[in-house]
XYZ file of C-alpha atoms in Angstrom:
65
model
C 75.722 118.717 95.101
C 73.970 122.019 95.387
C 71.157 122.069 97.709
C 68.697 124.430 98.073
C 68.268 124.959 102.552
C 64.118 126.347 103.118
C 63.517 124.096 105.565
C 65.908 124.886 108.444
C 69.554 125.911 108.931
C 70.992 122.741 109.336
C 72.255 120.205 107.018
C 73.504 116.421 106.666
C 77.208 115.644 105.015
C 79.185 112.451 104.519
C 81.934 112.694 107.508
C 83.092 109.460 106.146
C 83.972 110.988 102.688
C 86.783 114.380 102.316
C 85.536 117.390 100.785
C 85.169 120.984 101.101
C 81.495 122.745 101.682
C 81.124 126.024 100.909
C 77.344 127.929 102.150
C 76.496 130.962 100.464
C 73.187 132.437 100.914
C 71.643 129.214 102.301
C 72.991 126.956 99.545
C 75.097 123.911 99.991
C 77.826 123.226 97.934
C 80.217 120.258 97.710
C 83.961 120.789 95.791
C 85.088 118.060 95.376
C 89.081 116.704 96.021
C 91.117 115.944 94.079
C 94.058 113.693 92.623
C 97.344 116.963 93.191
C 96.905 120.316 92.828
C 95.952 123.125 94.719
C 92.495 124.888 95.303
C 92.632 128.620 96.732
C 88.908 130.145 98.125
C 88.000 133.658 96.957
C 86.152 135.898 99.076
C 84.210 139.102 98.260
C 82.722 141.481 100.868
C 82.522 138.498 102.972
C 81.233 135.597 100.911
C 83.354 132.790 98.890
C 83.206 134.270 95.318
C 85.252 131.793 93.090
C 87.289 128.577 93.610
C 90.276 128.923 91.880
C 91.456 124.598 90.725
C 94.972 124.181 89.855
C 96.900 121.152 88.293
C 100.433 119.444 89.936
C 101.820 117.099 87.499
C 104.778 115.495 88.272
C 107.203 114.724 85.781
C 107.914 111.358 85.567
C 109.827 110.537 82.504
C 106.343 111.731 80.423
C 107.413 112.352 76.633
C 104.250 114.792 76.612
C 102.437 116.369 79.320
């Protein structure tokens, strides 16, 4: 979800779901959760530049990952 807020300085979000919301230059970007892994927020000059996502895979006897 990427929404431009033009009419006001407010946005509605669903508090029943887990997510991260980033607001940059008046735009809201929803970062959906992952099953496993890590999200790193990269900042530059006080603004979010990137979201760096990594994935963790648990070893449970798989022959190939």
